[in-house]
């Protein structure tokens, strides 16, 4: 399908970039697995939704990036229109989701800040409780690394 030197160059360039994309996905997945194994639920980002942890987000993002990169590599090498169309549709969907998430975050930034404060306060109230070792470690690390206390200030602990 691709004829001539320029077409082959573009084909291999697309393969190379998608291979790098796939390798980046492997790296993100590896970091997620490493965090899951070494830290467990240490970094619970949203206590009201326990699944939203840094390791889980890395694992999900890594798998998505790997799948998209793999489809792009296969499509470029095999010159398969169906694979290339799938690849571009997936990229377009990811792009639209990113734009939508950014726009929603901007529009609802005040609500997000309020939600974050409420969730952080709820997490602070669970500090040191049985079954909350990950949350307790996250608060300890946050306070040690950022040299701060509480959600608003140190009086939050009173």
JSON list of C-alpha atoms in Angstrom, two decimals:
[
{"chain": "A", "resi": 1, "resn": "UNK", "atom": "CA", "xyz": [0.00, 0.00, 0.00]},
{"chain": "A", "resi": 2, "resn": "UNK", "atom": "CA", "xyz": [2.76, 2.47, 0.93]},
{"chain": "A", "resi": 3, "resn": "UNK", "atom": "CA", "xyz": [4.98, 3.03, -2.06]},
{"chain": "A", "resi": 4, "resn": "UNK", "atom": "CA", "xyz": [8.17, 4.99, -2.43]},
{"chain": "A", "resi": 5, "resn": "UNK", "atom": "CA", "xyz": [10.80, 6.12, 0.02]},
{"chain": "A", "resi": 6, "resn": "UNK", "atom": "CA", "xyz": [8.74, 8.88, 1.63]},
{"chain": "A", "resi": 7, "resn": "UNK", "atom": "CA", "xyz": [5.78, 6.60, 2.30]},
{"chain": "A", "resi": 8, "resn": "UNK", "atom": "CA", "xyz": [7.99, 3.93, 3.87]},
{"chain": "A", "resi": 9, "resn": "UNK", "atom": "CA", "xyz": [9.72, 6.59, 5.96]},
{"chain": "A", "resi": 10, "resn": "UNK", "atom": "CA", "xyz": [6.37, 7.83, 7.29]},
{"chain": "A", "resi": 11, "resn": "UNK", "atom": "CA", "xyz": [5.27, 4.24, 7.95]},
{"chain": "A", "resi": 12, "resn": "UNK", "atom": "CA", "xyz": [8.38, 3.45, 10.00]},
{"chain": "A", "resi": 13, "resn": "UNK", "atom": "CA", "xyz": [8.23, 6.82, 11.73]},
{"chain": "A", "resi": 14, "resn": "UNK", "atom": "CA", "xyz": [4.65, 6.08, 12.80]},
{"chain": "A", "resi": 15, "resn": "UNK", "atom": "CA", "xyz": [5.71, 2.63, 13.98]},
{"chain": "A", "resi": 16, "resn": "UNK", "atom": "CA", "xyz": [8.63, 4.12, 15.95]},
{"chain": "A", "resi": 17, "resn": "UNK", "atom": "CA", "xyz": [6.48, 6.73, 17.69]},
{"chain": "A", "resi": 18, "resn": "UNK", "atom": "CA", "xyz": [3.85, 4.14, 18.55]},
{"chain": "A", "resi": 19, "resn": "UNK", "atom": "CA", "xyz": [6.53, 1.79, 19.85]},
{"chain": "A", "resi": 20, "resn": "UNK", "atom": "CA", "xyz": [7.76, 4.60, 22.12]},
{"chain": "A", "resi": 21, "resn": "UNK", "atom": "CA", "xyz": [4.13, 5.21, 23.14]},
{"chain": "A", "resi": 22, "resn": "UNK", "atom": "CA", "xyz": [3.74, 1.51, 23.95]},
{"chain": "A", "resi": 23, "resn": "UNK", "atom": "CA", "xyz": [7.01, 1.49, 25.93]},
{"chain": "A", "resi": 24, "resn": "UNK", "atom": "CA", "xyz": [5.82, 4.53, 27.89]},
{"chain": "A", "resi": 25, "resn": "UNK", "atom": "CA", "xyz": [2.63, 2.59, 28.68]},
{"chain": "A", "resi": 26, "resn": "UNK", "atom": "CA", "xyz": [4.76, -0.32, 29.90]},
{"chain": "A", "resi": 27, "resn": "UNK", "atom": "CA", "xyz": [6.66, 2.10, 32.14]},
{"chain": "A", "resi": 28, "resn": "UNK", "atom": "CA", "xyz": [3.48, 3.61, 33.57]},
{"chain": "A", "resi": 29, "resn": "UNK", "atom": "CA", "xyz": [2.03, 0.14, 34.14]},
{"chain": "A", "resi": 30, "resn": "UNK", "atom": "CA", "xyz": [5.26, -0.95, 35.81]},
{"chain": "A", "resi": 31, "resn": "UNK", "atom": "CA", "xyz": [5.21, 2.05, 38.15]},
{"chain": "A", "resi": 32, "resn": "UNK", "atom": "CA", "xyz": [1.57, 1.30, 39.01]},
{"chain": "A", "resi": 33, "resn": "UNK", "atom": "CA", "xyz": [2.34, -2.33, 39.80]},
{"chain": "A", "resi": 34, "resn": "UNK", "atom": "CA", "xyz": [5.41, -1.34, 41.82]},
{"chain": "A", "resi": 35, "resn": "UNK", "atom": "CA", "xyz": [3.34, 1.18, 43.79]},
{"chain": "A", "resi": 36, "resn": "UNK", "atom": "CA", "xyz": [0.60, -1.41, 44.35]},
{"chain": "A", "resi": 37, "resn": "UNK", "atom": "CA", "xyz": [3.13, -3.99, 45.63]},
{"chain": "A", "resi": 38, "resn": "UNK", "atom": "CA", "xyz": [5.24, -1.66, 47.78]},
{"chain": "A", "resi": 39, "resn": "UNK", "atom": "CA", "xyz": [2.69, 0.87, 48.96]},
{"chain": "A", "resi": 40, "resn": "UNK", "atom": "CA", "xyz": [-0.67, -0.94, 48.83]},
{"chain": "A", "resi": 41, "resn": "UNK", "atom": "CA", "xyz": [-3.47, 1.57, 49.33]},
{"chain": "A", "resi": 42, "resn": "UNK", "atom": "CA", "xyz": [-1.05, 4.09, 50.77]},
{"chain": "A", "resi": 43, "resn": "UNK", "atom": "CA", "xyz": [-2.05, 6.90, 48.46]},
{"chain": "A", "resi": 44, "resn": "UNK", "atom": "CA", "xyz": [-5.84, 6.85, 48.62]},
{"chain": "A", "resi": 45, "resn": "UNK", "atom": "CA", "xyz": [-6.61, 10.03, 46.75]},
{"chain": "A", "resi": 46, "resn": "UNK", "atom": "CA", "xyz": [-10.34, 10.14, 47.43]},
{"chain": "A", "resi": 47, "resn": "UNK", "atom": "CA", "xyz": [-11.32, 8.36, 50.67]},
{"chain": "A", "resi": 48, "resn": "UNK", "atom": "CA", "xyz": [-14.99, 8.24, 49.66]},
{"chain": "A", "resi": 49, "resn": "UNK", "atom": "CA", "xyz": [-13.99, 6.26, 46.55]},
{"chain": "A", "resi": 50, "resn": "UNK", "atom": "CA", "xyz": [-11.31, 3.81, 47.78]},
{"chain": "A", "resi": 51, "resn": "UNK", "atom": "CA", "xyz": [-10.56, 2.54, 44.26]},
{"chain": "A", "resi": 52, "resn": "UNK", "atom": "CA", "xyz": [-9.11, 5.94, 43.27]},
{"chain": "A", "resi": 53, "resn": "UNK", "atom": "CA", "xyz": [-5.51, 5.37, 44.31]},
{"chain": "A", "resi": 54, "resn": "UNK", "atom": "CA", "xyz": [-2.29, 6.38, 42.61]},
{"chain": "A", "resi": 55, "resn": "UNK", "atom": "CA", "xyz": [-1.34, 2.75, 41.82]},
{"chain": "A", "resi": 56, "resn": "UNK", "atom": "CA", "xyz": [-4.74, 1.97, 40.29]},
{"chain": "A", "resi": 57, "resn": "UNK", "atom": "CA", "xyz": [-4.71, 5.14, 38.17]},
{"chain": "A", "resi": 58, "resn": "UNK", "atom": "CA", "xyz": [-1.20, 4.32, 36.92]},
{"chain": "A", "resi": 59, "resn": "UNK", "atom": "CA", "xyz": [-2.20, 0.75, 36.08]},
{"chain": "A", "resi": 60, "resn": "UNK", "atom": "CA", "xyz": [-5.31, 1.86, 34.18]},
{"chain": "A", "resi": 61, "resn": "UNK", "atom": "CA", "xyz": [-3.46, 4.62, 32.30]},
{"chain": "A", "resi": 62, "resn": "UNK", "atom": "CA", "xyz": [-0.59, 2.26, 31.48]},
{"chain": "A", "resi": 63, "resn": "UNK", "atom": "CA", "xyz": [-2.90, -0.39, 30.05]},
{"chain": "A", "resi": 64, "resn": "UNK", "atom": "CA", "xyz": [-4.78, 2.17, 27.93]},
{"chain": "A", "resi": 65, "resn": "UNK", "atom": "CA", "xyz": [-1.55, 3.66, 26.57]},
{"chain": "A", "resi": 66, "resn": "UNK", "atom": "CA", "xyz": [-0.17, 0.17, 25.84]},
{"chain": "A", "resi": 67, "resn": "UNK", "atom": "CA", "xyz": [-3.31, -0.90, 23.96]},
{"chain": "A", "resi": 68, "resn": "UNK", "atom": "CA", "xyz": [-3.40, 2.28, 21.87]},
{"chain": "A", "resi": 69, "resn": "UNK", "atom": "CA", "xyz": [0.33, 2.05, 21.13]},
{"chain": "A", "resi": 70, "resn": "UNK", "atom": "CA", "xyz": [0.07, -1.63, 20.18]},
{"chain": "A", "resi": 71, "resn": "UNK", "atom": "CA", "xyz": [-2.83, -0.99, 17.81]},
{"chain": "A", "resi": 72, "resn": "UNK", "atom": "CA", "xyz": [-0.88, 1.91, 16.27]},
{"chain": "A", "resi": 73, "resn": "UNK", "atom": "CA", "xyz": [2.22, -0.28, 15.80]},
{"chain": "A", "resi": 74, "resn": "UNK", "atom": "CA", "xyz": [0.25, -3.10, 14.21]},
{"chain": "A", "resi": 75, "resn": "UNK", "atom": "CA", "xyz": [-1.67, -0.71, 11.99]},
{"chain": "A", "resi": 76, "resn": "UNK", "atom": "CA", "xyz": [1.52, 0.98, 10.81]},
{"chain": "A", "resi": 77, "resn": "UNK", "atom": "CA", "xyz": [3.40, -2.25, 10.07]},
{"chain": "A", "resi": 78, "resn": "UNK", "atom": "CA", "xyz": [0.53, -4.16, 8.48]},
{"chain": "A", "resi": 79, "resn": "UNK", "atom": "CA", "xyz": [-0.87, -1.07, 6.73]},
{"chain": "A", "resi": 80, "resn": "UNK", "atom": "CA", "xyz": [-4.29, -2.28, 7.85]},
{"chain": "A", "resi": 81, "resn": "UNK", "atom": "CA", "xyz": [-6.98, 0.36, 7.37]},
{"chain": "A", "resi": 82, "resn": "UNK", "atom": "CA", "xyz": [-9.19, -1.14, 10.09]},
{"chain": "A", "resi": 83, "resn": "UNK", "atom": "CA", "xyz": [-6.38, -1.06, 12.68]},
{"chain": "A", "resi": 84, "resn": "UNK", "atom": "CA", "xyz": [-5.35, 2.46, 11.67]},
{"chain": "A", "resi": 85, "resn": "UNK", "atom": "CA", "xyz": [-8.95, 3.66, 11.85]},
{"chain": "A", "resi": 86, "resn": "UNK", "atom": "CA", "xyz": [-9.34, 2.04, 15.29]},
{"chain": "A", "resi": 87, "resn": "UNK", "atom": "CA", "xyz": [-6.09, 3.71, 16.39]},
{"chain": "A", "resi": 88, "resn": "UNK", "atom": "CA", "xyz": [-7.18, 7.16, 15.25]},
{"chain": "A", "resi": 89, "resn": "UNK", "atom": "CA", "xyz": [-10.68, 6.74, 16.73]},
{"chain": "A", "resi": 90, "resn": "UNK", "atom": "CA", "xyz": [-9.14, 5.76, 20.07]},
{"chain": "A", "resi": 91, "resn": "UNK", "atom": "CA", "xyz": [-6.80, 8.77, 19.95]},
{"chain": "A", "resi": 92, "resn": "UNK", "atom": "CA", "xyz": [-9.72, 11.03, 19.08]},
{"chain": "A", "resi": 93, "resn": "UNK", "atom": "CA", "xyz": [-11.80, 9.65, 21.98]},
{"chain": "A", "resi": 94, "resn": "UNK", "atom": "CA", "xyz": [-8.88, 10.12, 24.40]},
{"chain": "A", "resi": 95, "resn": "UNK", "atom": "CA", "xyz": [-8.37, 13.67, 23.11]},
{"chain": "A", "resi": 96, "resn": "UNK", "atom": "CA", "xyz": [-12.09, 14.48, 23.53]},
{"chain": "A", "resi": 97, "resn": "UNK", "atom": "CA", "xyz": [-12.12, 13.02, 27.05]},
{"chain": "A", "resi": 98, "resn": "UNK", "atom": "CA", "xyz": [-9.08, 15.10, 28.00]},
{"chain": "A", "resi": 99, "resn": "UNK", "atom": "CA", "xyz": [-10.64, 18.30, 26.62]},
{"chain": "A", "resi": 100, "resn": "UNK", "atom": "CA", "xyz": [-13.93, 17.49, 28.38]},
{"chain": "A", "resi": 101, "resn": "UNK", "atom": "CA", "xyz": [-12.19, 16.73, 31.68]},
{"chain": "A", "resi": 102, "resn": "UNK", "atom": "CA", "xyz": [-10.19, 19.95, 31.47]},
{"chain": "A", "resi": 103, "resn": "UNK", "atom": "CA", "xyz": [-13.26, 22.03, 30.65]},
{"chain": "A", "resi": 104, "resn": "UNK", "atom": "CA", "xyz": [-15.32, 20.42, 33.44]},
{"chain": "A", "resi": 105, "resn": "UNK", "atom": "CA", "xyz": [-12.48, 20.91, 35.92]},
{"chain": "A", "resi": 106, "resn": "UNK", "atom": "CA", "xyz": [-12.30, 24.58, 34.96]},
{"chain": "A", "resi": 107, "resn": "UNK", "atom": "CA", "xyz": [-16.06, 25.16, 35.07]},
{"chain": "A", "resi": 108, "resn": "UNK", "atom": "CA", "xyz": [-16.54, 23.29, 38.35]},
{"chain": "A", "resi": 109, "resn": "UNK", "atom": "CA", "xyz": [-13.26, 24.30, 40.00]},
{"chain": "A", "resi": 110, "resn": "UNK", "atom": "CA", "xyz": [-15.06, 25.84, 42.99]},
{"chain": "A", "resi": 111, "resn": "UNK", "atom": "CA", "xyz": [-17.16, 22.71, 43.48]},
{"chain": "A", "resi": 112, "resn": "UNK", "atom": "CA", "xyz": [-14.07, 20.52, 43.11]},
{"chain": "A", "resi": 113, "resn": "UNK", "atom": "CA", "xyz": [-12.23, 22.54, 45.73]},
{"chain": "A", "resi": 114, "resn": "UNK", "atom": "CA", "xyz": [-15.20, 22.23, 48.11]},
{"chain": "A", "resi": 115, "resn": "UNK", "atom": "CA", "xyz": [-15.43, 18.48, 47.43]},
{"chain": "A", "resi": 116, "resn": "UNK", "atom": "CA", "xyz": [-11.68, 18.09, 47.99]},
{"chain": "A", "resi": 117, "resn": "UNK", "atom": "CA", "xyz": [-11.85, 19.98, 51.29]},
{"chain": "A", "resi": 118, "resn": "UNK", "atom": "CA", "xyz": [-14.79, 17.87, 52.49]},
{"chain": "A", "resi": 119, "resn": "UNK", "atom": "CA", "xyz": [-13.06, 14.65, 51.47]},
{"chain": "A", "resi": 120, "resn": "UNK", "atom": "CA", "xyz": [-9.77, 15.70, 53.05]},
{"chain": "A", "resi": 121, "resn": "UNK", "atom": "CA", "xyz": [-11.59, 16.62, 56.26]},
{"chain": "A", "resi": 122, "resn": "UNK", "atom": "CA", "xyz": [-13.39, 13.26, 56.22]},
{"chain": "A", "resi": 123, "resn": "UNK", "atom": "CA", "xyz": [-10.03, 11.56, 55.69]},
{"chain": "A", "resi": 124, "resn": "UNK", "atom": "CA", "xyz": [-8.49, 13.58, 58.50]},
{"chain": "A", "resi": 125, "resn": "UNK", "atom": "CA", "xyz": [-11.25, 12.41, 60.83]},
{"chain": "A", "resi": 126, "resn": "UNK", "atom": "CA", "xyz": [-10.38, 8.80, 59.96]},
{"chain": "A", "resi": 127, "resn": "UNK", "atom": "CA", "xyz": [-6.69, 9.34, 60.78]},
{"chain": "A", "resi": 128, "resn": "UNK", "atom": "CA", "xyz": [-5.31, 6.58, 62.99]},
{"chain": "A", "resi": 129, "resn": "UNK", "atom": "CA", "xyz": [-8.49, 4.48, 62.89]},
{"chain": "A", "resi": 130, "resn": "UNK", "atom": "CA", "xyz": [-8.39, 0.71, 62.46]},
{"chain": "A", "resi": 131, "resn": "UNK", "atom": "CA", "xyz": [-8.26, -0.24, 58.78]},
{"chain": "A", "resi": 132, "resn": "UNK", "atom": "CA", "xyz": [-7.05, 3.20, 57.73]},
{"chain": "A", "resi": 133, "resn": "UNK", "atom": "CA", "xyz": [-3.30, 2.60, 57.77]},
{"chain": "A", "resi": 134, "resn": "UNK", "atom": "CA", "xyz": [-2.90, 3.75, 54.15]},
{"chain": "A", "resi": 135, "resn": "UNK", "atom": "CA", "xyz": [-4.77, 6.96, 54.83]},
{"chain": "A", "resi": 136, "resn": "UNK", "atom": "CA", "xyz": [-2.81, 7.54, 58.04]},
{"chain": "A", "resi": 137, "resn": "UNK", "atom": "CA", "xyz": [0.51, 7.03, 56.23]},
{"chain": "A", "resi": 138, "resn": "UNK", "atom": "CA", "xyz": [-0.62, 9.39, 53.45]},
{"chain": "A", "resi": 139, "resn": "UNK", "atom": "CA", "xyz": [-1.43, 12.11, 55.99]},
{"chain": "A", "resi": 140, "resn": "UNK", "atom": "CA", "xyz": [1.88, 11.55, 57.79]},
{"chain": "A", "resi": 141, "resn": "UNK", "atom": "CA", "xyz": [3.83, 11.81, 54.54]},
{"chain": "A", "resi": 142, "resn": "UNK", "atom": "CA", "xyz": [1.87, 14.85, 53.38]},
{"chain": "A", "resi": 143, "resn": "UNK", "atom": "CA", "xyz": [2.49, 16.69, 56.64]},
{"chain": "A", "resi": 144, "resn": "UNK", "atom": "CA", "xyz": [6.17, 15.72, 56.72]},
{"chain": "A", "resi": 145, "resn": "UNK", "atom": "CA", "xyz": [6.92, 16.50, 53.07]},
{"chain": "A", "resi": 146, "resn": "UNK", "atom": "CA", "xyz": [4.84, 19.65, 52.77]},
{"chain": "A", "resi": 147, "resn": "UNK", "atom": "CA", "xyz": [5.54, 20.90, 56.30]},
{"chain": "A", "resi": 148, "resn": "UNK", "atom": "CA", "xyz": [1.88, 21.64, 56.88]},
{"chain": "A", "resi": 149, "resn": "UNK", "atom": "CA", "xyz": [-0.92, 20.51, 59.12]},
{"chain": "A", "resi": 150, "resn": "UNK", "atom": "CA", "xyz": [-4.58, 19.84, 58.47]},
{"chain": "A", "resi": 151, "resn": "UNK", "atom": "CA", "xyz": [-6.73, 20.86, 55.54]},
{"chain": "A", "resi": 152, "resn": "UNK", "atom": "CA", "xyz": [-6.79, 24.61, 56.20]},
{"chain": "A", "resi": 153, "resn": "UNK", "atom": "CA", "xyz": [-4.32, 24.98, 59.08]},
{"chain": "A", "resi": 154, "resn": "UNK", "atom": "CA", "xyz": [-3.17, 23.25, 62.26]},
{"chain": "A", "resi": 155, "resn": "UNK", "atom": "CA", "xyz": [-6.42, 24.08, 64.12]},
{"chain": "A", "resi": 156, "resn": "UNK", "atom": "CA", "xyz": [-8.18, 21.47, 61.95]},
{"chain": "A", "resi": 157, "resn": "UNK", "atom": "CA", "xyz": [-6.74, 18.80, 64.25]},
{"chain": "A", "resi": 158, "resn": "UNK", "atom": "CA", "xyz": [-8.37, 20.28, 67.35]}
]
